Amino acid sequence: MEKPETFSEINEILEYPSGIYIADSLLIIVEDNKKNDLIYVFNLSNTEFIASFGDRKEGPKEFTIAPTILQPELISKPILELYDWEKKRNTAYNFNALLNDTSVI
């Protein structure tokens, strides 16, 4: 399935959003679905789709359930910290690297 280009098309991918965060100029949505890609990022000003990441698997940087965002302020610290309640594990992503890496989109 193709990723949506704007926020108005978001219903094509979201089934069970479990968290919505506004961080700087970004809209970050945590999706609690059975698919991969649990985190979706949109530009808040024009609702353009930017990236998605966070597989539902058992390995490093993967989640068993939809994670909770622990640190959504990205200006002072461009690290996105997520907590997987089932694994009881904190995972940190360099958010700038994620947004510049087209392999996560």
mmCIF file of N, CA, C and O in Angstrom:
data_model
loop_
_atom_site.group_PDB
_atom_site.id
_atom_site.type_symbol
_atom_site.label_atom_id
_atom_site.label_comp_id
_atom_site.label_asym_id
_atom_site.label_seq_id
_atom_site.Cartn_x
_atom_site.Cartn_y
_atom_site.Cartn_z
ATOM 1 N N MET A 1 0.832 -1.170 0.000
ATOM 2 C CA MET A 1 0.000 0.000 0.000
ATOM 3 C C MET A 1 0.886 1.247 0.000
ATOM 4 O O MET A 1 1.870 1.314 0.712
ATOM 5 N N GLU A 2 0.538 2.226 -0.792
ATOM 6 C CA GLU A 2 1.291 3.467 -0.840
ATOM 7 C C GLU A 2 1.012 4.297 0.397
ATOM 8 O O GLU A 2 -0.068 4.254 0.962
ATOM 9 N N LYS A 3 2.021 5.065 0.804
ATOM 10 C CA LYS A 3 1.858 5.954 1.941
ATOM 11 C C LYS A 3 1.046 7.171 1.506
ATOM 12 O O LYS A 3 1.131 7.608 0.366
ATOM 13 N N PRO A 4 0.250 7.726 2.391
ATOM 14 C CA PRO A 4 -0.552 8.887 2.028
ATOM 15 C C PRO A 4 0.332 10.105 1.824
ATOM 16 O O PRO A 4 1.397 10.212 2.417
ATOM 17 N N GLU A 5 -0.093 11.010 0.980
ATOM 18 C CA GLU A 5 0.667 12.225 0.733
ATOM 19 C C GLU A 5 0.239 13.346 1.653
ATOM 20 O O GLU A 5 1.018 14.233 1.954
ATOM 21 N N THR A 6 -0.989 13.342 2.112
ATOM 22 C CA THR A 6 -1.475 14.400 2.981
ATOM 23 C C THR A 6 -2.259 13.802 4.138
ATOM 24 O O THR A 6 -2.666 12.649 4.110
ATOM 25 N N PHE A 7 -2.472 14.625 5.147
ATOM 26 C CA PHE A 7 -3.197 14.186 6.331
ATOM 27 C C PHE A 7 -4.623 13.777 5.988
ATOM 28 O O PHE A 7 -5.189 12.903 6.607
ATOM 29 N N SER A 8 -5.208 14.388 4.966
ATOM 30 C CA SER A 8 -6.578 14.036 4.599
ATOM 31 C C SER A 8 -6.685 12.602 4.091
ATOM 32 O O SER A 8 -7.761 12.027 4.079
ATOM 33 N N GLU A 9 -5.571 12.013 3.701
ATOM 34 C CA GLU A 9 -5.566 10.640 3.208
ATOM 35 C C GLU A 9 -5.114 9.651 4.282
ATOM 36 O O GLU A 9 -4.919 8.479 4.003
ATOM 37 N N ILE A 10 -4.961 10.114 5.497
ATOM 38 C CA ILE A 10 -4.399 9.286 6.549
ATOM 39 C C ILE A 10 -5.270 8.087 6.905
ATOM 40 O O ILE A 10 -4.779 7.062 7.356
ATOM 41 N N ASN A 11 -6.561 8.189 6.693
ATOM 42 C CA ASN A 11 -7.445 7.075 7.023
ATOM 43 C C ASN A 11 -7.151 5.836 6.193
ATOM 44 O O ASN A 11 -7.629 4.757 6.507
ATOM 45 N N GLU A 12 -6.338 5.962 5.149
ATOM 46 C CA GLU A 12 -5.955 4.801 4.350
ATOM 47 C C GLU A 12 -4.982 3.891 5.091
ATOM 48 O O GLU A 12 -4.874 2.721 4.767
ATOM 49 N N ILE A 13 -4.259 4.438 6.071
ATOM 50 C CA ILE A 13 -3.270 3.620 6.781
ATOM 51 C C ILE A 13 -3.585 3.445 8.256
ATOM 52 O O ILE A 13 -3.169 2.476 8.851
ATOM 53 N N LEU A 14 -4.305 4.374 8.840
ATOM 54 C CA LEU A 14 -4.551 4.288 10.273
ATOM 55 C C LEU A 14 -5.817 3.506 10.573
ATOM 56 O O LEU A 14 -6.856 3.751 9.997
ATOM 57 N N GLU A 15 -5.690 2.548 11.469
ATOM 58 C CA GLU A 15 -6.833 1.778 11.927
ATOM 59 C C GLU A 15 -7.101 2.048 13.399
ATOM 60 O O GLU A 15 -8.236 2.254 13.796
ATOM 61 N N TYR A 16 -6.055 2.034 14.206
ATOM 62 C CA TYR A 16 -6.183 2.176 15.652
ATOM 63 C C TYR A 16 -5.113 3.118 16.196
ATOM 64 O O TYR A 16 -4.180 2.671 16.851
ATOM 65 N N PRO A 17 -5.225 4.424 15.933
ATOM 66 C CA PRO A 17 -4.207 5.332 16.484
ATOM 67 C C PRO A 17 -4.264 5.320 18.010
ATOM 68 O O PRO A 17 -5.334 5.417 18.599
ATOM 69 N N SER A 18 -3.098 5.128 18.623
ATOM 70 C CA SER A 18 -3.067 5.064 20.080
ATOM 71 C C SER A 18 -2.367 6.269 20.689
ATOM 72 O O SER A 18 -2.328 6.396 21.900
ATOM 73 N N GLY A 19 -1.824 7.123 19.860
ATOM 74 C CA GLY A 19 -1.170 8.323 20.368
ATOM 75 C C GLY A 19 -0.985 9.336 19.268
ATOM 76 O O GLY A 19 -0.636 8.982 18.139
ATOM 77 N N ILE A 20 -1.258 10.584 19.583
ATOM 78 C CA ILE A 20 -1.043 11.682 18.639
ATOM 79 C C ILE A 20 -0.220 12.726 19.370
ATOM 80 O O ILE A 20 -0.584 13.154 20.470
ATOM 81 N N TYR A 21 0.905 13.121 18.773
ATOM 82 C CA TYR A 21 1.822 14.053 19.391
ATOM 83 C C TYR A 21 2.151 15.166 18.407
ATOM 84 O O TYR A 21 2.298 14.920 17.214
ATOM 85 N N ILE A 22 2.288 16.366 18.926
ATOM 86 C CA ILE A 22 2.773 17.486 18.123
ATOM 87 C C ILE A 22 4.136 17.831 18.683
ATOM 88 O O ILE A 22 4.279 18.117 19.875
ATOM 89 N N ALA A 23 5.143 17.755 17.837
ATOM 90 C CA ALA A 23 6.511 18.033 18.232
ATOM 91 C C ALA A 23 7.096 19.012 17.230
ATOM 92 O O ALA A 23 7.302 18.662 16.071
ATOM 93 N N ASP A 24 7.291 20.231 17.687
ATOM 94 C CA ASP A 24 7.812 21.281 16.829
ATOM 95 C C ASP A 24 6.836 21.490 15.674
ATOM 96 O O ASP A 24 5.690 21.793 15.896
ATOM 97 N N SER A 25 7.240 21.263 14.457
ATOM 98 C CA SER A 25 6.340 21.458 13.308
ATOM 99 C C SER A 25 5.859 20.123 12.753
ATOM 100 O O SER A 25 5.440 20.038 11.600
ATOM 101 N N LEU A 26 5.910 19.076 13.566
ATOM 102 C CA LEU A 26 5.562 17.737 13.107
ATOM 103 C C LEU A 26 4.367 17.172 13.854
ATOM 104 O O LEU A 26 4.170 17.438 15.041
ATOM 105 N N LEU A 27 3.590 16.387 13.148
ATOM 106 C CA LEU A 27 2.514 15.605 13.740
ATOM 107 C C LEU A 27 2.994 14.158 13.738
ATOM 108 O O LEU A 27 3.303 13.602 12.675
ATOM 109 N N ILE A 28 3.093 13.553 14.911
ATOM 110 C CA ILE A 28 3.576 12.178 15.034
ATOM 111 C C ILE A 28 2.416 11.339 15.545
ATOM 112 O O ILE A 28 1.834 11.643 16.587
ATOM 113 N N ILE A 29 2.082 10.287 14.804
ATOM 114 C CA ILE A 29 0.958 9.438 15.176
ATOM 115 C C ILE A 29 1.471 8.022 15.417
ATOM 116 O O ILE A 29 2.177 7.455 14.588
ATOM 117 N N VAL A 30 1.121 7.468 16.569
ATOM 118 C CA VAL A 30 1.447 6.082 16.891
ATOM 119 C C VAL A 30 0.228 5.246 16.515
ATOM 120 O O VAL A 30 -0.885 5.519 16.943
ATOM 121 N N GLU A 31 0.455 4.251 15.689
ATOM 122 C CA GLU A 31 -0.613 3.389 15.185
ATOM 123 C C GLU A 31 -0.515 2.026 15.859
ATOM 124 O O GLU A 31 0.547 1.411 15.866
ATOM 125 N N ASP A 32 -1.602 1.566 16.428
ATOM 126 C CA ASP A 32 -1.620 0.262 17.090
ATOM 127 C C ASP A 32 -2.356 -0.731 16.192
ATOM 128 O O ASP A 32 -3.470 -1.137 16.461
ATOM 129 N N ASN A 33 -1.703 -1.096 15.088
ATOM 130 C CA ASN A 33 -2.332 -2.008 14.135
ATOM 131 C C ASN A 33 -1.565 -3.312 14.069
ATOM 132 O O ASN A 33 -0.583 -3.514 14.745
ATOM 133 N N LYS A 34 -2.003 -4.195 13.226
ATOM 134 C CA LYS A 34 -1.342 -5.489 13.056
ATOM 135 C C LYS A 34 -0.254 -5.442 11.988
ATOM 136 O O LYS A 34 0.431 -6.409 11.754
ATOM 137 N N LYS A 35 -0.115 -4.316 11.312
ATOM 138 C CA LYS A 35 0.873 -4.169 10.248
ATOM 139 C C LYS A 35 2.192 -3.682 10.823
ATOM 140 O O LYS A 35 2.314 -3.453 12.010
ATOM 141 N N ASN A 36 3.155 -3.494 9.949
ATOM 142 C CA ASN A 36 4.403 -2.852 10.345
ATOM 143 C C ASN A 36 4.189 -1.351 10.345
ATOM 144 O O ASN A 36 3.083 -0.873 10.162
ATOM 145 N N ASP A 37 5.243 -0.601 10.510
ATOM 146 C CA ASP A 37 5.195 0.857 10.553
ATOM 147 C C ASP A 37 4.216 1.343 11.612
ATOM 148 O O ASP A 37 3.043 1.573 11.350
ATOM 149 N N LEU A 38 4.721 1.494 12.814
ATOM 150 C CA LEU A 38 3.886 1.902 13.932
ATOM 151 C C LEU A 38 3.914 3.405 14.185
ATOM 152 O O LEU A 38 3.042 3.929 14.853
ATOM 153 N N ILE A 39 4.907 4.115 13.652
ATOM 154 C CA ILE A 39 5.053 5.546 13.856
ATOM 155 C C ILE A 39 4.948 6.239 12.499
ATOM 156 O O ILE A 39 5.662 5.889 11.562
ATOM 157 N N TYR A 40 4.060 7.224 12.408
ATOM 158 C CA TYR A 40 3.862 7.992 11.176
ATOM 159 C C TYR A 40 4.128 9.456 11.469
ATOM 160 O O TYR A 40 3.670 9.980 12.492
ATOM 161 N N VAL A 41 4.851 10.120 10.570
ATOM 162 C CA VAL A 41 5.224 11.516 10.766
ATOM 163 C C VAL A 41 4.697 12.346 9.604
ATOM 164 O O VAL A 41 4.885 11.987 8.436
ATOM 165 N N PHE A 42 4.042 13.454 9.946
ATOM 166 C CA PHE A 42 3.494 14.385 8.958
ATOM 167 C C PHE A 42 3.978 15.797 9.273
ATOM 168 O O PHE A 42 4.204 16.140 10.434
ATOM 169 N N ASN A 43 4.101 16.611 8.239
ATOM 170 C CA ASN A 43 4.376 18.035 8.413
ATOM 171 C C ASN A 43 3.084 18.671 8.912
ATOM 172 O O ASN A 43 2.048 18.548 8.274
ATOM 173 N N LEU A 44 3.150 19.354 10.034
ATOM 174 C CA LEU A 44 1.948 19.910 10.643
ATOM 175 C C LEU A 44 1.365 21.072 9.837
ATOM 176 O O LEU A 44 0.157 21.225 9.766
ATOM 177 N N SER A 45 2.222 21.849 9.188
ATOM 178 C CA SER A 45 1.717 23.032 8.482
ATOM 179 C C SER A 45 0.978 22.706 7.190
ATOM 180 O O SER A 45 -0.005 23.348 6.859
ATOM 181 N N ASN A 46 1.436 21.693 6.463
ATOM 182 C CA ASN A 46 0.759 21.365 5.194
ATOM 183 C C ASN A 46 0.247 19.926 5.142
ATOM 184 O O ASN A 46 -0.219 19.477 4.112
ATOM 185 N N THR A 47 0.352 19.195 6.249
ATOM 186 C CA THR A 47 -0.106 17.813 6.407
ATOM 187 C C THR A 47 0.511 16.836 5.403
ATOM 188 O O THR A 47 -0.052 15.786 5.131
ATOM 189 N N GLU A 48 1.671 17.146 4.906
ATOM 190 C CA GLU A 48 2.370 16.258 3.976
ATOM 191 C C GLU A 48 3.004 15.101 4.742
ATOM 192 O O GLU A 48 3.590 15.284 5.804
ATOM 193 N N PHE A 49 2.885 13.891 4.206
ATOM 194 C CA PHE A 49 3.498 12.704 4.794
ATOM 195 C C PHE A 49 5.012 12.828 4.690
ATOM 196 O O PHE A 49 5.546 13.170 3.634
ATOM 197 N N ILE A 50 5.732 12.543 5.786
ATOM 198 C CA ILE A 50 7.191 12.638 5.791
ATOM 199 C C ILE A 50 7.844 11.270 5.902
ATOM 200 O O ILE A 50 8.712 10.925 5.114
ATOM 201 N N ALA A 51 7.442 10.474 6.891
ATOM 202 C CA ALA A 51 8.117 9.185 7.112
ATOM 203 C C ALA A 51 7.253 8.264 7.959
ATOM 204 O O ALA A 51 6.330 8.711 8.628
ATOM 205 N N SER A 52 7.600 6.981 7.919
ATOM 206 C CA SER A 52 7.023 6.005 8.834
ATOM 207 C C SER A 52 8.114 5.006 9.191
ATOM 208 O O SER A 52 9.018 4.758 8.404
ATOM 209 N N PHE A 53 8.035 4.469 10.401
ATOM 210 C CA PHE A 53 9.048 3.517 10.856
ATOM 211 C C PHE A 53 8.510 2.772 12.063
ATOM 212 O O PHE A 53 7.421 3.057 12.555
ATOM 213 N N GLY A 54 9.281 1.828 12.558
ATOM 214 C CA GLY A 54 8.928 1.087 13.764
ATOM 215 C C GLY A 54 8.180 -0.198 13.459
ATOM 216 O O GLY A 54 6.970 -0.230 13.492
ATOM 217 N N ASP A 55 8.899 -1.244 13.153
ATOM 218 C CA ASP A 55 8.279 -2.525 12.833
ATOM 219 C C ASP A 55 7.755 -3.228 14.068
ATOM 220 O O ASP A 55 8.296 -3.103 15.163
ATOM 221 N N ARG A 56 6.708 -4.021 13.877
ATOM 222 C CA ARG A 56 6.139 -4.850 14.944
ATOM 223 C C ARG A 56 6.787 -6.234 14.814
ATOM 224 O O ARG A 56 6.311 -7.096 14.088
ATOM 225 N N LYS A 57 7.906 -6.391 15.518
ATOM 226 C CA LYS A 57 8.641 -7.656 15.532
ATOM 227 C C LYS A 57 9.350 -7.768 16.869
ATOM 228 O O LYS A 57 9.056 -7.008 17.787
ATOM 229 N N GLU A 58 10.298 -8.651 16.982
ATOM 230 C CA GLU A 58 10.953 -8.903 18.259
ATOM 231 C C GLU A 58 12.380 -8.375 18.356
ATOM 232 O O GLU A 58 12.973 -8.423 19.418
ATOM 233 N N GLY A 59 12.952 -7.873 17.270
ATOM 234 C CA GLY A 59 14.357 -7.479 17.277
ATOM 235 C C GLY A 59 14.622 -6.100 17.845
ATOM 236 O O GLY A 59 13.715 -5.414 18.302
ATOM 237 N N PRO A 60 15.905 -5.694 17.798
ATOM 238 C CA PRO A 60 16.274 -4.353 18.255
ATOM 239 C C PRO A 60 15.556 -3.289 17.414
ATOM 240 O O PRO A 60 15.371 -3.462 16.213
ATOM 241 N N LYS A 61 15.164 -2.211 18.044
ATOM 242 C CA LYS A 61 14.458 -1.103 17.390
ATOM 243 C C LYS A 61 13.128 -1.552 16.789
ATOM 244 O O LYS A 61 12.606 -0.940 15.875
ATOM 245 N N GLU A 62 12.591 -2.656 17.284
ATOM 246 C CA GLU A 62 11.274 -3.151 16.863
ATOM 247 C C GLU A 62 10.405 -3.273 18.116
ATOM 248 O O GLU A 62 10.924 -3.339 19.227
ATOM 249 N N PHE A 63 9.100 -3.305 17.924
ATOM 250 C CA PHE A 63 8.171 -3.244 19.045
ATOM 251 C C PHE A 63 7.178 -4.394 19.000
ATOM 252 O O PHE A 63 6.727 -4.783 17.934
ATOM 253 N N THR A 64 6.816 -4.909 20.171
ATOM 254 C CA THR A 64 5.793 -5.949 20.224
ATOM 255 C C THR A 64 4.394 -5.338 20.218
ATOM 256 O O THR A 64 3.457 -5.944 19.729
ATOM 257 N N ILE A 65 4.266 -4.147 20.793
ATOM 258 C CA ILE A 65 3.008 -3.409 20.788
ATOM 259 C C ILE A 65 3.316 -1.964 20.410
ATOM 260 O O ILE A 65 4.478 -1.569 20.365
ATOM 261 N N ALA A 66 2.293 -1.185 20.142
ATOM 262 C CA ALA A 66 2.517 0.221 19.808
ATOM 263 C C ALA A 66 3.209 0.912 20.978
ATOM 264 O O ALA A 66 2.751 0.823 22.116
ATOM 265 N N PRO A 67 4.306 1.606 20.710
ATOM 266 C CA PRO A 67 5.062 2.225 21.799
ATOM 267 C C PRO A 67 4.442 3.547 22.265
ATOM 268 O O PRO A 67 3.598 4.127 21.592
ATOM 269 N N THR A 68 4.909 3.995 23.407
ATOM 270 C CA THR A 68 4.559 5.307 23.938
ATOM 271 C C THR A 68 5.728 6.238 23.687
ATOM 272 O O THR A 68 6.880 5.869 23.932
ATOM 273 N N ILE A 69 5.451 7.447 23.225
ATOM 274 C CA ILE A 69 6.509 8.426 23.018
ATOM 275 C C ILE A 69 6.819 9.063 24.367
ATOM 276 O O ILE A 69 5.935 9.587 25.035
ATOM 277 N N LEU A 70 8.101 9.004 24.760
ATOM 278 C CA LEU A 70 8.518 9.534 26.050
ATOM 279 C C LEU A 70 9.066 10.947 25.952
ATOM 280 O O LEU A 70 9.015 11.696 26.909
ATOM 281 N N GLN A 71 9.628 11.301 24.807
ATOM 282 C CA GLN A 71 10.319 12.580 24.683
ATOM 283 C C GLN A 71 9.947 13.201 23.343
ATOM 284 O O GLN A 71 10.663 13.072 22.368
ATOM 285 N N PRO A 72 8.801 13.898 23.251
ATOM 286 C CA PRO A 72 8.384 14.418 21.953
ATOM 287 C C PRO A 72 8.939 15.791 21.593
ATOM 288 O O PRO A 72 8.666 16.279 20.515
ATOM 289 N N GLU A 73 9.722 16.441 22.478
ATOM 290 C CA GLU A 73 10.270 17.750 22.130
ATOM 291 C C GLU A 73 11.560 17.539 21.352
ATOM 292 O O GLU A 73 12.576 17.128 21.899
ATOM 293 N N LEU A 74 11.520 17.826 20.056
ATOM 294 C CA LEU A 74 12.644 17.469 19.194
ATOM 295 C C LEU A 74 13.582 18.630 18.887
ATOM 296 O O LEU A 74 14.631 18.425 18.302
ATOM 297 N N ILE A 75 13.229 19.857 19.269
ATOM 298 C CA ILE A 75 14.115 20.989 18.981
ATOM 299 C C ILE A 75 15.354 20.943 19.869
ATOM 300 O O ILE A 75 16.475 21.006 19.395
ATOM 301 N N SER A 76 15.146 20.809 21.170
ATOM 302 C CA SER A 76 16.282 20.818 22.089
ATOM 303 C C SER A 76 17.056 19.505 22.076
ATOM 304 O O SER A 76 18.236 19.469 22.389
ATOM 305 N N LYS A 77 16.397 18.424 21.716
ATOM 306 C CA LYS A 77 17.035 17.102 21.708
ATOM 307 C C LYS A 77 16.416 16.298 20.572
ATOM 308 O O LYS A 77 15.316 15.777 20.713
ATOM 309 N N PRO A 78 17.104 16.175 19.429
ATOM 310 C CA PRO A 78 16.496 15.487 18.278
ATOM 311 C C PRO A 78 16.515 13.964 18.398
ATOM 312 O O PRO A 78 16.794 13.250 17.458
ATOM 313 N N ILE A 79 16.236 13.492 19.595
ATOM 314 C CA ILE A 79 16.163 12.056 19.847
ATOM 315 C C ILE A 79 14.717 11.736 20.199
ATOM 316 O O ILE A 79 14.145 12.326 21.109
ATOM 317 N N LEU A 80 14.130 10.809 19.476
ATOM 318 C CA LEU A 80 12.765 10.378 19.764
ATOM 319 C C LEU A 80 12.852 9.119 20.612
ATOM 320 O O LEU A 80 13.372 8.101 20.162
ATOM 321 N N GLU A 81 12.387 9.206 21.846
ATOM 322 C CA GLU A 81 12.443 8.076 22.764
ATOM 323 C C GLU A 81 11.080 7.407 22.832
ATOM 324 O O GLU A 81 10.071 8.063 23.065
ATOM 325 N N LEU A 82 11.062 6.103 22.625
ATOM 326 C CA LEU A 82 9.832 5.317 22.620
ATOM 327 C C LEU A 82 9.945 4.188 23.636
ATOM 328 O O LEU A 82 11.010 3.608 23.810
ATOM 329 N N TYR A 83 8.830 3.875 24.276
ATOM 330 C CA TYR A 83 8.832 2.815 25.281
ATOM 331 C C TYR A 83 7.889 1.698 24.863
ATOM 332 O O TYR A 83 6.716 1.937 24.572
ATOM 333 N N ASP A 84 8.411 0.484 24.818
ATOM 334 C CA ASP A 84 7.627 -0.710 24.517
ATOM 335 C C ASP A 84 7.234 -1.333 25.852
ATOM 336 O O ASP A 84 8.070 -1.872 26.576
ATOM 337 N N TRP A 85 5.953 -1.236 26.201
ATOM 338 C CA TRP A 85 5.480 -1.699 27.492
ATOM 339 C C TRP A 85 5.595 -3.212 27.655
ATOM 340 O O TRP A 85 5.849 -3.712 28.744
ATOM 341 N N GLU A 86 5.416 -3.955 26.590
ATOM 342 C CA GLU A 86 5.496 -5.413 26.713
ATOM 343 C C GLU A 86 6.924 -5.887 26.934
ATOM 344 O O GLU A 86 7.182 -6.771 27.740
ATOM 345 N N LYS A 87 7.874 -5.291 26.201
ATOM 346 C CA LYS A 87 9.284 -5.654 26.382
ATOM 347 C C LYS A 87 9.921 -4.926 27.564
ATOM 348 O O LYS A 87 11.041 -5.239 27.943
ATOM 349 N N LYS A 88 9.227 -3.894 28.077
ATOM 350 C CA LYS A 88 9.768 -3.050 29.139
ATOM 351 C C LYS A 88 11.124 -2.489 28.729
ATOM 352 O O LYS A 88 12.119 -2.592 29.444
ATOM 353 N N ARG A 89 11.117 -1.880 27.526
ATOM 354 C CA ARG A 89 12.367 -1.408 26.939
ATOM 355 C C ARG A 89 12.176 -0.030 26.322
ATOM 356 O O ARG A 89 11.192 0.231 25.637
ATOM 357 N N ASN A 90 13.147 0.829 26.584
ATOM 358 C CA ASN A 90 13.189 2.157 25.989
ATOM 359 C C ASN A 90 14.047 2.089 24.725
ATOM 360 O O ASN A 90 15.136 1.516 24.750
ATOM 361 N N THR A 91 13.564 2.641 23.627
ATOM 362 C CA THR A 91 14.310 2.662 22.377
ATOM 363 C C THR A 91 14.421 4.104 21.921
ATOM 364 O O THR A 91 13.432 4.828 21.905
ATOM 365 N N ALA A 92 15.625 4.521 21.562
ATOM 366 C CA ALA A 92 15.858 5.893 21.123
ATOM 367 C C ALA A 92 16.244 5.908 19.652
ATOM 368 O O ALA A 92 17.030 5.084 19.192
ATOM 369 N N TYR A 93 15.645 6.839 18.923
ATOM 370 C CA TYR A 93 15.946 7.043 17.510
ATOM 371 C C TYR A 93 16.514 8.440 17.332
ATOM 372 O O TYR A 93 15.992 9.405 17.909
ATOM 373 N N ASN A 94 17.566 8.570 16.519
ATOM 374 C CA ASN A 94 18.019 9.892 16.102
ATOM 375 C C ASN A 94 17.003 10.367 15.079
ATOM 376 O O ASN A 94 16.955 9.867 13.960
ATOM 377 N N PHE A 95 16.157 11.306 15.466
ATOM 378 C CA PHE A 95 15.036 11.697 14.629
ATOM 379 C C PHE A 95 15.484 12.355 13.331
ATOM 380 O O PHE A 95 14.906 12.113 12.282
ATOM 381 N N ASN A 96 16.540 13.170 13.383
ATOM 382 C CA ASN A 96 17.038 13.803 12.157
ATOM 383 C C ASN A 96 17.512 12.759 11.154
ATOM 384 O O ASN A 96 17.261 12.865 9.961
ATOM 385 N N ALA A 97 18.185 11.725 11.638
ATOM 386 C CA ALA A 97 18.646 10.650 10.748
ATOM 387 C C ALA A 97 17.456 9.904 10.158
ATOM 388 O O ALA A 97 17.460 9.545 8.982
ATOM 389 N N LEU A 98 16.431 9.662 10.969
ATOM 390 C CA LEU A 98 15.236 8.977 10.468
ATOM 391 C C LEU A 98 14.574 9.761 9.339
ATOM 392 O O LEU A 98 14.169 9.203 8.338
ATOM 393 N N LEU A 99 14.448 11.069 9.526
ATOM 394 C CA LEU A 99 13.763 11.885 8.524
ATOM 395 C C LEU A 99 14.582 12.040 7.249
ATOM 396 O O LEU A 99 14.020 12.268 6.187
ATOM 397 N N ASN A 100 15.889 11.884 7.338
ATOM 398 C CA ASN A 100 16.745 12.011 6.154
ATOM 399 C C ASN A 100 17.041 10.676 5.495
ATOM 400 O O ASN A 100 17.647 10.621 4.441
ATOM 401 N N ASP A 101 16.614 9.586 6.099
ATOM 402 C CA ASP A 101 16.860 8.240 5.568
ATOM 403 C C ASP A 101 15.623 7.777 4.801
ATOM 404 O O ASP A 101 14.610 7.450 5.383
ATOM 405 N N THR A 102 15.723 7.716 3.477
ATOM 406 C CA THR A 102 14.572 7.347 2.664
ATOM 407 C C THR A 102 14.217 5.870 2.818
ATOM 408 O O THR A 102 13.135 5.473 2.431
ATOM 409 N N SER A 103 15.073 5.071 3.449
ATOM 410 C CA SER A 103 14.745 3.660 3.624
ATOM 411 C C SER A 103 13.680 3.456 4.686
ATOM 412 O O SER A 103 13.057 2.405 4.727
ATOM 413 N N VAL A 104 13.445 4.435 5.554
ATOM 414 C CA VAL A 104 12.400 4.278 6.560
ATOM 415 C C VAL A 104 11.058 4.770 6.055
ATOM 416 O O VAL A 104 10.061 4.617 6.711
ATOM 417 N N ILE A 105 11.032 5.378 4.919
ATOM 418 C CA ILE A 105 9.777 5.905 4.374
ATOM 419 C C ILE A 105 9.053 4.827 3.613
ATOM 420 O O ILE A 105 9.611 4.060 2.921
#
